[in-house]
């Protein structure tokens, strides 16, 4: 269980040496459990010409929407000819199938060897267009284009930005080997960005979506690294005496909060994301760890046992006085702010189980989200609707996700190995 990092870091065995990165891995398999109270019936028509692409965009869009549990996919099969433009739609064909929304479009090759993707989202009942866009992409960008179409559909029908065109990071352990992997949010296209026979823990995304901070034990001690994904370059940014752990990015991507033991027990420090000196924020005789910035960058959530048991606290980014936020139970750890800053998710131990809880900061209402045996390492999707976390199934680690009301759950598994330490990346810009 990744909890009070100042303690947990001491328990990792120091095993081997760093290995070279590896190419793509198989996609995670996603299983949907539960659904929304009402699922919006949506038809995704095959896009004309999409067979030219390595991935059929209509199938990826449908899979994205279906796995949210908020949409019911209406089978478009048997309708001929399949409409491409709004004027070609016979709305009776779709209302008779119960569809309330319809996606149509086309794929057209361009002179430079790329493809123009055009799509329209239609309200079947009102017979009006809700959205329409075109993208020019390479064949390799087909899935990304599909995720962006799904984001548009999600936002137009639910009023909330989608989070399909995002990435996740996690650690896979097979035998003595640890791999830090990045994949699309649907688990496709996993790439290993770091491989080692030493533990890799606490990966976290920079707001730009192109950098990761994480802790590696490759030098026989925990050191915080920052790695740029586009170039593969990385640097040790926190390598002080003792343990260096639990990095957290500031919202502007310029600073990191880290946990150091250089002055004794685990305390929270602030430093540049480029490395250099670190200034101490927390000042207690206890263990202070797992910092997490508020979206406005003004405060930090963190875990501390200063009250006799691990609990969640809040303090200003300039340090000073602290406020205790959790009082239910004797073990509450791993706080993460929601993207709107109005709530936070955390892990509570009760009756021998570790489960995710959500606290509304305005009312202090607490909502239980999961009911597994060991659920840990929560991370919000950038739209705040889903929370990614690590869990156990059949004796091995898997990733799972739960909606912020606890109603919709997903399990994400790989064919072999233990998967752990997930983090959901920010919204991506461009292709």
PDB file of N, CA and C in Angstrom, residues 43 76 79 89-102 124-125:
ATOM      1  N   UNK A  43     -26.295   6.616 -32.014  1.00  0.00           N
ATOM      2  CA  UNK A  43     -25.857   5.797 -33.146  1.00  0.00           C
ATOM      3  C   UNK A  43     -24.608   6.423 -33.757  1.00  0.00           C
ATOM      4  N   UNK A  76     -26.131   0.686 -36.079  1.00  0.00           N
ATOM      5  CA  UNK A  76     -26.500   1.323 -37.347  1.00  0.00           C
ATOM      6  C   UNK A  76     -26.642   0.334 -38.496  1.00  0.00           C
ATOM      7  N   UNK A  79     -28.925  -0.095 -42.448  1.00  0.00           N
ATOM      8  CA  UNK A  79     -29.399   1.141 -43.083  1.00  0.00           C
ATOM      9  C   UNK A  79     -28.558   1.401 -44.331  1.00  0.00           C
ATOM     10  N   UNK A  89     -29.762  12.265 -44.342  1.00  0.00           N
ATOM     11  CA  UNK A  89     -30.283  11.483 -43.212  1.00  0.00           C
ATOM     12  C   UNK A  89     -31.791  11.325 -43.324  1.00  0.00           C
ATOM     13  N   UNK A  90     -32.266  10.090 -43.273  1.00  0.00           N
ATOM     14  CA  UNK A  90     -33.694   9.803 -43.136  1.00  0.00           C
ATOM     15  C   UNK A  90     -33.930   9.564 -41.639  1.00  0.00           C
ATOM     16  N   UNK A  91     -34.416  10.588 -40.979  1.00  0.00           N
ATOM     17  CA  UNK A  91     -34.478  10.545 -39.518  1.00  0.00           C
ATOM     18  C   UNK A  91     -35.369   9.427 -38.998  1.00  0.00           C
ATOM     19  N   UNK A  92     -36.364   9.035 -39.789  1.00  0.00           N
ATOM     20  CA  UNK A  92     -37.232   7.939 -39.356  1.00  0.00           C
ATOM     21  C   UNK A  92     -36.483   6.632 -39.175  1.00  0.00           C
ATOM     22  N   UNK A  93     -35.409   6.439 -39.985  1.00  0.00           N
ATOM     23  CA  UNK A  93     -34.598   5.225 -39.839  1.00  0.00           C
ATOM     24  C   UNK A  93     -33.982   5.128 -38.449  1.00  0.00           C
ATOM     25  N   UNK A  94     -33.682   6.281 -37.869  1.00  0.00           N
ATOM     26  CA  UNK A  94     -32.964   6.318 -36.592  1.00  0.00           C
ATOM     27  C   UNK A  94     -33.913   6.432 -35.403  1.00  0.00           C
ATOM     28  N   UNK A  95     -34.996   7.187 -35.571  1.00  0.00           N
ATOM     29  CA  UNK A  95     -35.968   7.260 -34.466  1.00  0.00           C
ATOM     30  C   UNK A  95     -36.624   5.905 -34.238  1.00  0.00           C
ATOM     31  N   UNK A  96     -36.805   5.132 -35.307  1.00  0.00           N
ATOM     32  CA  UNK A  96     -37.418   3.810 -35.147  1.00  0.00           C
ATOM     33  C   UNK A  96     -36.519   2.860 -34.358  1.00  0.00           C
ATOM     34  N   UNK A  97     -35.241   3.166 -34.304  1.00  0.00           N
ATOM     35  CA  UNK A  97     -34.296   2.348 -33.534  1.00  0.00           C
ATOM     36  C   UNK A  97     -34.056   2.912 -32.134  1.00  0.00           C
ATOM     37  N   UNK A  98     -34.701   4.022 -31.849  1.00  0.00           N
ATOM     38  CA  UNK A  98     -34.576   4.612 -30.522  1.00  0.00           C
ATOM     39  C   UNK A  98     -33.422   5.567 -30.356  1.00  0.00           C
ATOM     40  N   UNK A  99     -32.717   5.899 -31.442  1.00  0.00           N
ATOM     41  CA  UNK A  99     -31.573   6.802 -31.332  1.00  0.00           C
ATOM     42  C   UNK A  99     -32.031   8.228 -31.071  1.00  0.00           C
ATOM     43  N   UNK A 100     -31.337   8.906 -30.181  1.00  0.00           N
ATOM     44  CA  UNK A 100     -31.598  10.320 -29.924  1.00  0.00           C
ATOM     45  C   UNK A 100     -30.524  11.203 -30.538  1.00  0.00           C
ATOM     46  N   UNK A 101     -29.367  10.632 -30.815  1.00  0.00           N
ATOM     47  CA  UNK A 101     -28.276  11.376 -31.444  1.00  0.00           C
ATOM     48  C   UNK A 101     -27.602  10.474 -32.464  1.00  0.00           C
ATOM     49  N   UNK A 102     -27.009  11.099 -33.480  1.00  0.00           N
ATOM     50  CA  UNK A 102     -26.402  10.362 -34.586  1.00  0.00           C
ATOM     51  C   UNK A 102     -25.113  11.046 -35.001  1.00  0.00           C
ATOM     52  N   UNK A 124     -31.392  13.673 -33.395  1.00  0.00           N
ATOM     53  CA  UNK A 124     -32.344  12.936 -34.226  1.00  0.00           C
ATOM     54  C   UNK A 124     -33.770  13.402 -33.978  1.00  0.00           C
ATOM     55  N   UNK A 125     -34.106  13.712 -32.750  1.00  0.00           N
ATOM     56  CA  UNK A 125     -35.474  14.106 -32.426  1.00  0.00           C
ATOM     57  C   UNK A 125     -35.810  15.487 -32.973  1.00  0.00           C
TER      58      UNK A 125
END
